[in-house]
């Protein structure tokens, strides 16, 4: 094992989404695990090819929605039926049908915030800097290029062997990413 | 203008409506990005942009003057009186909030239904939603009379020991409109993150790189990030969808929980929602047709998009027509003399001309949309959209003012005449809306770049 600590990883550049998908599948079959694929738009099946299955976003949205609905209802119940009662013709203080609209709105509001915050924090964003930004070609990831990066942290990573492996996948070029 | 429409709407769209021609011409990932980006980073400022923004900005100044005058003197400067205590402010509020709805509908509901044709219009429509809701939200605040006490509407533990009345639809409004604006903003910003990354990577000036770099939050297009992103985006769409229905239903409750003839109708929630989508789509068309022409976006916003939007307008317009019909029918069927008088007064009373203009602009003229040539001809479609914009404003005028000005007791009847300040705020808010649209075109990608690339990838997959 030739671990090189001055490298973040080895980056292969592709010009077509299919090439990237195929390269990722082959790298996974080869046994590489600490790697990531980068593309200018979402590609069906690419995350699965990296061995990644669950997003973990949905459960936070569910929890956020429940919290918003229950909290919204409690707010109205507490203020209208406990803290500031107002008896109009002896109608029930806990007039639940009238509390539904605000409970619903707060459910949506809280779930939406949870969706965005969960997405960003699980992705560890904002991340103003990442070693990949050292590579000038990587700027095209947001336009028309597709990248596969095998990280030096992978147990199988070896500067020479990994470069050879990536070269066999027909990339446009292979670049070393400094740490 | 009509060339190729038949091939675009018929033969090249598959039976399931899968888009084969949503990206026209010979585009590549690079050329799509470059074309959309060139609107944000133009080689030089267009004179037309400056002129258009200048006119809109002048209207914004009128708005500021009008608001300053209003705050100094109070709502007495409006034409409101007793019995017509709800004047232009409420008319404009309901009109603007309705315009916002098409944005969410295009973005969220069409996304959930995998209608790929939404992709090139959703960004502009979402921005339109935000700006329209901002214009809408302004009016209830101005209408408060003591606008500096607006926070009394929010629940907070205050020293007076008071809470807002949560059983009142007016308080529901605060929550509904506030939530709608916030969720629309989140949805819009989330959609923009990958495109900000594109602008960051392609900007030539350092300050632009930094600005868009901060806005992109370090987005680098990782496959796992995209996966989470798609889940979050889809869930946000699912959350905004019921909001479209709930917000305008709540707005309609403002009216329908009262016992005033003309307001106290169970058809109000669906009829208001359909009207909102109707006016929203007409506003999207009013904006998109000139923008498409000026910025040469024919390859992205194809005639098929315009045709589809024309169809949606036609359908929602018919629902609105059904609403009018049912109001009249139930006035007769209920046997209530006050309701019956309202219908007579609405069409033959002092404001009768507005009712007939409403029928003309909102119901009669849009029937031209049955003809495909009208839906796919730029000028005719634009004129129909303008007519609906105007008609929907008249509808809100008829509902608010005509219903209020004559209720149960002839001794309490009165008339309403808008003042100069009323008009200044109406046109000022239109100016604010247009100015924001101009700024948006200048500083943000008006078409979702990553979704257009995705469309192109799907197109290549097909061929």
XYZ file of C-alpha atoms in Angstrom:
642
model
C 0.000 0.000 0.000
C 1.459 3.208 -1.137
C -0.544 5.730 0.898
C 0.114 9.239 -0.283
C -0.944 11.759 2.307
C -0.354 14.779 0.117
C -3.138 13.666 -2.238
C -6.867 13.982 -1.714
C -7.505 11.549 -4.537
C -7.344 10.754 -8.196
C -9.838 12.424 -10.514
C -10.981 11.067 -13.874
C -12.842 13.308 -16.304
C -15.536 12.074 -18.699
C -17.538 13.774 -21.443
C -20.699 11.732 -21.245
C -23.044 10.699 -18.416
C -23.044 7.052 -19.563
C -19.248 6.836 -19.394
C -19.326 8.135 -15.839
C -22.028 5.682 -14.786
C -20.143 2.778 -16.301
C -16.824 3.890 -14.793
C -18.438 4.187 -11.375
C -19.904 0.714 -11.611
C -16.546 -0.735 -12.617
C -14.732 1.081 -9.829
C -17.253 -0.275 -7.324
C -16.809 -3.789 -8.728
C -13.044 -3.330 -8.392
C -13.581 -2.810 -4.680
C -13.183 0.948 -4.344
C -15.523 2.412 -1.740
C -14.262 5.867 -0.708
C -15.124 7.606 -3.958
C -17.639 10.066 -5.337
C -19.015 10.951 -8.759
C -19.725 14.515 -9.848
C -22.059 15.676 -12.593
C -23.784 18.848 -13.838
C -27.222 17.312 -13.360
C -28.631 14.358 -11.419
C -28.015 11.033 -13.167
C -30.370 8.150 -12.584
C -28.652 5.300 -10.752
C -25.349 7.049 -10.125
C -25.726 7.274 -6.355
C -26.758 3.609 -6.286
C -23.655 2.717 -8.301
C -21.612 4.293 -5.500
C -23.277 1.928 -3.069
C -25.510 4.579 -1.591
C -29.145 3.798 -0.914
C -31.066 5.897 1.606
C -31.154 9.664 1.648
C -32.333 10.175 5.216
C -34.112 13.387 4.248
C -37.660 12.062 4.319
C -37.678 11.094 7.992
C -36.671 14.623 9.004
C -39.455 16.055 6.895
C -41.940 13.736 8.582
C -40.698 14.695 12.042
C -40.727 18.378 11.141
C -44.270 18.151 9.831
C -45.522 16.384 12.961
C -43.780 18.861 15.215
C -45.264 21.792 13.297
C -48.794 20.396 13.376
C -48.754 19.437 17.047
C -46.992 22.643 18.063
C -49.403 24.755 16.033
C -52.415 23.084 17.574
C -50.982 23.404 21.061
C -50.305 27.107 20.517
C -53.942 27.695 19.645
C -55.326 25.418 22.328
C -53.208 27.029 25.030
C -53.957 30.593 24.015
C -57.683 30.203 23.238
C -58.778 27.588 25.780
C -56.381 28.076 28.694
C -54.653 31.452 28.807
C -57.157 33.839 27.223
C -60.597 32.282 27.311
C -63.418 34.030 25.568
C -66.864 32.612 26.087
C -69.099 33.325 23.104
C -72.581 31.862 23.521
C -71.110 28.997 25.560
C -69.464 27.454 22.509
C -66.607 25.040 23.278
C -63.302 26.730 24.024
C -61.359 23.987 22.258
C -63.061 24.686 18.916
C -60.835 22.315 16.974
C -62.238 22.809 13.456
C -61.222 26.458 13.653
C -57.696 25.445 14.666
C -57.086 23.231 11.626
C -55.970 25.876 9.087
C -53.171 27.298 11.227
C -52.070 23.824 12.380
C -51.877 22.826 8.724
C -49.912 25.911 7.686
C -47.410 25.464 10.514
C -47.040 21.784 9.616
C -46.090 22.686 6.043
C -43.804 25.496 7.158
C -41.911 23.372 9.626
C -41.652 20.385 7.245
C -40.321 22.607 4.451
C -37.631 24.069 6.678
C -36.688 20.565 7.783
C -36.422 19.401 4.153
C -33.964 22.125 3.221
C -31.970 22.036 6.446
C -31.764 18.221 6.402
C -30.637 18.210 2.772
C -27.934 20.790 3.395
C -26.662 19.428 6.679
C -26.584 15.778 5.564
C -24.643 16.969 2.503
C -22.346 18.924 4.836
C -23.111 22.148 3.051
C -22.264 24.988 3.132
C -18.695 23.956 2.523
C -16.921 26.949 1.044
C -13.813 24.990 0.144
C -13.150 21.460 -1.030
C -9.835 20.027 -2.321
C -11.455 19.333 -5.696
C -11.647 23.072 -6.291
C -7.835 22.998 -6.653
C -8.271 21.256 -10.006
C -8.983 23.896 -12.678
C -10.803 21.434 -14.960
C -13.250 20.702 -12.155
C -14.963 24.042 -12.826
C -16.641 22.372 -15.797
C -18.514 19.993 -13.492
C -21.296 22.547 -13.388
C -21.447 22.855 -17.170
C -20.774 19.771 -19.261
C -18.182 17.451 -17.683
C -18.539 14.342 -15.516
C -15.979 13.322 -12.890
C -15.134 10.296 -10.806
C -12.858 10.842 -7.821
C -11.295 7.941 -5.921
C -10.075 9.277 -2.603
C -6.693 8.536 -1.105
C -8.521 7.513 2.062
C -9.724 4.366 0.302
C -8.020 1.256 1.599
C -7.156 0.118 -1.933
C -5.824 3.483 -3.038
C -2.409 3.431 -4.618
C -1.239 6.371 -6.694
C 0.087 4.300 -9.589
C -2.439 1.474 -9.607
C -5.432 3.739 -9.197
C -4.207 5.963 -12.005
C -3.776 2.919 -14.257
C -7.198 1.658 -13.342
C -8.804 5.002 -14.111
C -6.896 5.296 -17.395
C -8.427 2.001 -18.546
C -11.941 3.493 -18.188
C -11.442 5.730 -21.258
C -11.486 9.085 -19.504
C -10.653 12.402 -21.166
C -7.894 12.794 -18.609
C -6.860 11.753 -15.094
C -5.621 14.363 -12.617
C -4.143 14.194 -9.136
C -6.116 16.190 -6.576
C -3.850 17.799 -3.952
C -4.904 17.667 -0.339
C -44.719 32.804 -35.786
C -46.589 29.686 -36.582
C -43.953 27.656 -38.283
C -43.565 24.113 -37.109
C -46.285 24.182 -34.503
C -48.075 21.201 -35.906
C -44.974 19.089 -35.809
C -44.297 20.345 -32.287
C -47.686 19.628 -30.841
C -48.632 16.485 -32.681
C -46.220 14.169 -34.300
C -43.144 14.669 -32.184
C -44.784 14.300 -28.810
C -45.224 10.734 -27.763
C -48.563 9.349 -26.650
C -47.669 9.871 -22.995
C -46.618 13.424 -23.671
C -42.945 12.626 -23.218
C -41.002 15.633 -24.378
C -39.177 15.125 -27.587
C -39.165 18.768 -28.489
C -38.950 20.568 -25.190
C -35.421 21.472 -26.143
C -35.505 22.683 -29.694
C -32.734 22.852 -32.259
C -29.194 21.539 -31.880
C -28.326 22.294 -28.284
C -25.527 20.842 -26.180
C -24.899 21.026 -22.410
C -22.402 23.773 -23.108
C -24.651 25.781 -25.414
C -27.649 25.576 -23.070
C -25.555 26.797 -20.167
C -23.922 29.468 -22.269
C -27.220 30.799 -23.606
C -28.955 31.014 -20.248
C -25.854 32.398 -18.589
C -25.462 35.090 -21.236
C -28.649 36.694 -19.899
C -27.087 36.967 -16.447
C -23.611 37.915 -17.682
C -24.326 39.890 -20.845
C -21.512 41.488 -22.788
C -23.128 44.852 -22.246
C -26.241 46.186 -20.596
C -29.146 46.230 -22.981
C -30.706 49.635 -23.528
C -34.119 48.023 -23.526
C -33.470 46.567 -20.092
C -32.471 49.955 -18.707
C -35.485 51.647 -20.264
C -37.914 49.021 -19.013
C -36.408 49.017 -15.554
C -36.464 52.811 -15.521
C -40.186 52.947 -16.239
C -40.900 50.308 -13.598
C -38.667 52.128 -11.138
C -40.597 55.359 -11.680
C -43.761 53.481 -10.755
C -42.022 52.165 -7.619
C -41.302 55.759 -6.660
C -45.009 56.529 -7.067
C -45.692 53.596 -4.754
C -43.305 55.007 -2.154
C -44.878 58.434 -2.387
C -48.335 56.915 -2.092
C -47.348 54.850 0.936
C -45.645 57.824 2.614
C -48.750 59.968 2.057
C -50.954 57.172 3.371
C -48.854 56.682 6.492
C -48.848 60.403 7.179
C -52.589 60.974 6.813
C -54.074 57.531 7.494
C -56.511 55.461 5.465
C -58.805 58.481 5.100
C -56.866 59.276 1.910
C -58.456 56.210 0.345
C -61.954 56.080 -1.078
C -63.042 53.657 1.652
C -66.069 54.609 3.735
C -69.004 52.978 5.470
C -70.481 50.746 4.020
C -67.546 50.074 1.648
C -64.845 49.617 4.283
C -62.839 47.212 2.109
C -61.594 49.063 -0.922
C -58.771 48.731 -3.417
C -56.381 47.356 -0.809
C -58.331 44.129 -0.464
C -59.097 43.961 -4.203
C -55.385 44.252 -4.947
C -54.434 41.818 -2.199
C -56.678 39.054 -3.511
C -55.658 39.780 -7.096
C -51.917 39.644 -6.383
C -52.043 36.574 -4.208
C -53.955 34.798 -6.947
C -51.327 35.716 -9.527
C -48.748 34.018 -7.383
C -50.435 30.646 -7.613
C -49.399 29.698 -11.131
C -45.773 29.715 -10.068
C -46.322 27.076 -7.427
C -48.626 25.135 -9.688
C -46.077 25.023 -12.491
C -43.192 24.248 -10.156
C -44.701 21.829 -7.755
C -47.732 20.103 -9.175
C -46.259 19.641 -12.628
C -43.037 18.354 -11.040
C -44.978 15.781 -9.059
C -46.789 14.715 -12.213
C -43.481 14.384 -14.095
C -44.606 16.985 -16.622
C -41.219 17.755 -18.081
C -42.510 20.726 -20.027
C -42.476 22.737 -16.824
C -38.687 22.866 -16.706
C -38.032 25.871 -18.876
C -40.734 28.046 -17.336
C -40.666 27.064 -13.683
C -37.859 29.368 -12.541
C -39.484 32.482 -13.925
C -42.865 31.366 -12.620
C -41.468 30.780 -9.118
C -39.861 34.202 -9.099
C -43.163 35.635 -10.233
C -44.858 33.902 -7.292
C -42.466 35.469 -4.816
C -42.836 38.945 -6.236
C -46.618 38.684 -6.528
C -46.923 37.438 -2.946
C -44.666 40.286 -1.803
C -46.957 42.779 -3.569
C -49.979 41.023 -2.075
C -48.610 40.967 1.456
C -48.055 44.713 1.367
C -51.763 45.553 1.038
C -53.196 44.038 4.231
C -50.404 45.801 6.134
C -51.290 49.132 4.531
C -54.943 48.396 5.199
C -54.350 47.957 8.937
C -54.763 51.648 9.620
C -51.977 51.502 12.169
C -49.434 49.502 10.157
C -46.665 49.946 12.724
C -48.635 47.619 14.991
C -48.645 44.811 12.422
C -46.914 42.459 14.859
C -50.094 42.342 16.953
C -51.245 39.778 14.400
C -48.476 37.387 15.405
C -48.697 35.146 18.467
C -46.141 36.258 20.988
C -46.379 36.429 24.773
C -46.944 40.142 25.244
C -47.242 42.206 28.402
C -50.921 42.907 27.685
C -51.693 39.208 28.092
C -53.465 39.165 24.725
C -53.402 36.619 21.926
C -54.584 37.006 18.350
C -58.048 35.534 17.737
C -57.077 32.217 16.163
C -60.672 31.536 15.162
C -60.624 34.450 12.725
C -59.870 33.871 9.025
C -58.019 37.192 9.045
C -55.462 35.671 11.395
C -55.426 32.494 9.259
C -54.442 34.801 6.419
C -51.327 35.912 8.260
C -50.211 32.322 8.682
C -51.289 31.187 5.209
C -49.646 34.041 3.306
C -46.560 34.002 5.513
C -46.120 30.255 5.077
C -46.785 30.491 1.371
C -44.137 33.147 0.899
C -41.557 31.347 3.033
C -42.075 27.949 1.423
C -42.028 29.492 -2.057
C -38.770 31.214 -1.180
C -37.230 27.957 0.084
C -38.378 26.086 -2.996
C -37.030 28.758 -5.313
C -33.694 29.028 -3.547
C -33.235 25.267 -3.389
C -33.822 25.107 -7.134
C -31.231 27.820 -7.658
C -28.333 26.265 -5.692
C -26.862 24.149 -8.558
C -27.302 27.033 -10.980
C -25.494 29.395 -8.629
C -22.654 26.849 -8.693
C -22.615 27.090 -12.493
C -22.476 30.874 -12.361
C -19.701 30.688 -9.753
C -17.641 28.386 -11.954
C -18.170 30.461 -15.082
C -17.999 34.006 -13.754
C -14.994 35.958 -14.984
C -14.963 38.741 -12.412
C -13.729 37.985 -8.926
C -16.597 39.701 -7.100
C -19.120 37.720 -9.109
C -17.282 34.478 -8.333
C -17.435 35.341 -4.663
C -21.068 36.445 -4.742
C -22.354 33.377 -6.546
C -19.887 31.207 -4.608
C -21.503 32.290 -1.353
C -24.982 31.757 -2.802
C -24.058 28.252 -4.066
C -22.979 27.124 -0.573
C -20.083 25.099 -2.024
C -22.237 22.945 -4.294
C -20.047 20.576 -6.324
C -22.517 18.218 -7.972
C -21.713 15.072 -6.018
C -23.959 12.146 -6.931
C -24.937 11.625 -3.298
C -25.704 15.306 -2.913
C -27.883 15.176 -6.018
C -29.758 12.228 -4.594
C -30.580 14.036 -1.352
C -31.264 17.190 -3.308
C -33.824 15.448 -5.498
C -35.563 13.939 -2.490
C -35.705 17.281 -0.721
C -36.884 19.078 -3.857
C -39.621 16.550 -4.513
C -40.777 16.715 -0.892
C -40.818 20.501 -1.030
C -42.948 20.251 -4.159
C -45.285 17.881 -2.366
C -45.522 20.305 0.538
C -46.208 23.339 -1.647
C -48.966 21.623 -3.601
C -51.614 21.654 -0.858
C -50.484 25.191 -0.032
C -51.826 26.417 -3.387
C -55.248 25.134 -2.427
C -55.083 26.138 1.222
C -53.861 29.710 0.756
C -56.550 30.844 -1.588
C -59.207 28.879 0.260
C -58.225 30.770 3.401
C -58.410 34.036 1.461
C -61.896 33.091 0.316
C -62.881 32.320 3.946
C -62.180 35.983 4.718
C -65.287 36.629 2.699
C -67.415 33.532 3.013
C -67.526 33.285 6.819
C -69.406 36.597 6.871
C -73.139 36.756 6.244
C -72.977 39.450 3.588
C -74.929 38.640 0.410
C -72.423 37.940 -2.367
C -69.776 36.711 0.067
C -71.578 34.007 1.988
C -71.156 31.225 -0.565
C -69.855 27.685 -0.208
C -68.495 27.673 -3.764
C -65.956 30.327 -2.777
C -62.911 28.179 -1.917
C -62.746 26.132 -5.162
C -63.881 29.088 -7.224
C -61.185 31.327 -5.750
C -58.510 28.676 -6.251
C -59.463 28.189 -9.902
C -59.503 31.960 -10.388
C -56.076 32.201 -8.802
C -54.591 29.636 -11.169
C -56.354 31.342 -14.051
C -54.883 34.756 -13.277
C -51.507 33.232 -12.438
C -51.166 31.485 -15.774
C -52.252 34.620 -17.592
C -49.556 36.594 -15.767
C -46.915 33.966 -16.589
C -47.854 34.280 -20.256
C -47.880 38.068 -20.074
C -44.295 37.973 -18.833
C -42.939 35.024 -20.755
C -44.085 35.974 -24.243
C -42.093 39.244 -24.369
C -39.119 37.736 -22.485
C -38.980 34.809 -24.906
C -39.061 37.197 -27.842
C -36.538 39.713 -26.509
C -33.992 37.169 -25.262
C -34.458 34.705 -28.142
C -35.455 31.792 -25.936
C -37.498 30.048 -28.642
C -35.410 26.887 -28.237
C -36.231 26.642 -24.525
C -39.762 27.995 -24.320
C -41.293 26.306 -27.321
C -44.725 26.855 -28.793
C -45.738 23.675 -27.035
C -45.236 25.413 -23.683
C -47.410 28.312 -24.771
C -50.005 25.924 -26.126
C -50.111 23.984 -22.856
C -50.437 27.134 -20.785
C -53.242 28.271 -23.068
C -55.005 24.991 -22.395
C -54.628 25.376 -18.621
C -56.045 28.899 -18.865
C -58.983 27.667 -20.872
C -59.755 24.910 -18.356
C -59.475 27.104 -15.266
C -61.410 29.859 -17.047
C -64.280 27.460 -17.531
C -64.204 26.558 -13.832
C -64.413 30.268 -13.047
C -67.353 30.612 -15.431
C -69.014 27.732 -13.609
C -68.453 29.629 -10.360
C -70.268 32.693 -11.722
C -73.095 30.507 -12.939
C -73.466 28.765 -9.576
C -73.507 32.057 -7.678
C -76.423 33.164 -9.805
C -78.149 29.804 -9.642
C -77.952 29.543 -5.870
C -79.154 33.090 -5.405
C -82.317 32.019 -7.170
C -82.461 28.504 -5.703
C -81.909 29.598 -2.088
C -84.937 31.853 -2.318
C -83.148 34.512 -0.286
C -84.270 37.944 -1.409
C -81.034 39.664 -0.421
C -78.974 37.264 -2.534
C -81.387 37.672 -5.404
C -81.217 41.430 -5.169
C -77.413 41.235 -5.175
C -77.381 39.434 -8.516
C -79.733 41.998 -10.045
C -77.752 44.874 -8.564
C -74.459 43.351 -9.684
C -75.455 43.281 -13.334
C -77.909 46.212 -13.553
C -76.936 48.430 -10.605
C -74.560 51.417 -10.560
C -71.512 49.150 -10.979
C -73.183 47.001 -13.660
C -70.718 48.068 -16.330
C -67.896 46.448 -14.363
C -69.809 43.183 -14.208
C -70.331 43.101 -17.946
C -66.699 44.032 -18.573
C -65.772 41.184 -16.262
C -67.874 38.766 -18.289
C -66.329 40.083 -21.493
C -62.681 39.983 -20.393
C -62.795 36.912 -18.191
C -65.295 34.635 -19.884
C -66.039 35.751 -23.456
C -62.617 36.690 -24.849
C -60.777 33.633 -23.428
C -63.136 31.383 -25.415
C -60.873 32.131 -28.376
C -58.435 29.749 -26.682
C -60.474 26.860 -28.050
C -58.766 27.619 -31.371
C -55.276 26.182 -31.561
C -54.079 28.988 -33.820
C -54.909 31.485 -31.068
C -53.039 29.439 -28.454
C -49.936 29.208 -30.591
C -49.917 32.703 -32.040
C -47.813 34.957 -29.845
C -49.740 38.193 -30.185
C -53.222 36.722 -29.842
C -52.216 34.633 -26.829
C -50.617 37.681 -25.233
C -53.773 39.732 -25.758
C -55.973 37.022 -24.252
C -53.621 36.786 -21.262
C -53.774 40.552 -20.762
C -57.544 40.437 -20.973
C -57.659 37.765 -18.268
C -55.309 39.780 -16.041
C -57.660 42.696 -16.288
C -60.757 40.532 -15.975
C -59.534 38.872 -12.792
C -58.868 42.244 -11.207
C -62.420 43.246 -12.118
C -63.706 40.036 -10.573
C -62.148 40.934 -7.235
C -63.508 44.476 -7.582
C -67.009 43.131 -8.182
C -66.807 40.711 -5.260
C -65.436 43.216 -2.758
C -67.079 46.484 -3.675
C -70.376 45.587 -5.277
C -71.208 43.193 -2.440
C -70.378 45.759 0.226
C -72.049 48.806 -1.224
C -75.634 47.553 -0.875
C -76.451 45.053 1.850
C -79.618 44.363 3.826
C -80.758 47.881 4.733
C -81.314 50.497 2.023
C -80.619 53.172 4.650
C -77.033 51.971 4.863
C -76.341 51.856 1.146
C -73.502 53.890 -0.309
C -71.093 54.270 -3.164
C -67.351 53.809 -3.435
C -65.012 55.902 -5.570
C -61.283 55.164 -5.548
C -59.025 58.101 -4.730
C -55.768 59.160 -6.398
C -53.900 57.370 -3.635
C -55.783 54.144 -4.388
C -54.705 54.290 -8.017
C -51.141 55.228 -7.068
C -50.832 52.140 -4.875
C -52.341 49.862 -7.530
C -50.058 51.050 -10.328
C -47.160 51.383 -7.908
C -47.490 47.748 -6.911
C -47.581 46.744 -10.574
C -44.399 48.796 -11.021
C -42.768 47.071 -8.065
C -43.644 43.694 -9.546
C -42.224 44.597 -12.969
C -39.086 46.132 -11.460
C -38.433 42.963 -9.458
C -38.917 40.860 -12.595
C -36.390 43.056 -14.428
C -33.859 42.699 -11.606
C -34.439 38.971 -11.544
C -33.746 38.669 -15.274
C -30.564 40.646 -14.792
C -29.068 38.795 -11.818
C -30.406 35.237 -11.805
C -30.602 32.435 -14.373
C -34.188 32.757 -15.541
C -34.300 29.194 -16.816
C -33.210 26.299 -14.661
C -29.910 25.273 -16.251
C -29.451 21.915 -14.592
C -32.986 20.835 -15.408
C -32.504 21.830 -19.041
C -29.333 19.692 -19.161
C -31.322 16.844 -17.678
C -33.951 17.301 -20.392
C -31.256 17.249 -23.035
C -29.804 14.057 -21.581
C -33.275 12.499 -21.727
C -33.649 13.671 -25.303
C -30.344 12.077 -26.317
C -31.350 8.912 -24.516
C -34.428 8.764 -26.720
C -32.580 9.276 -29.973
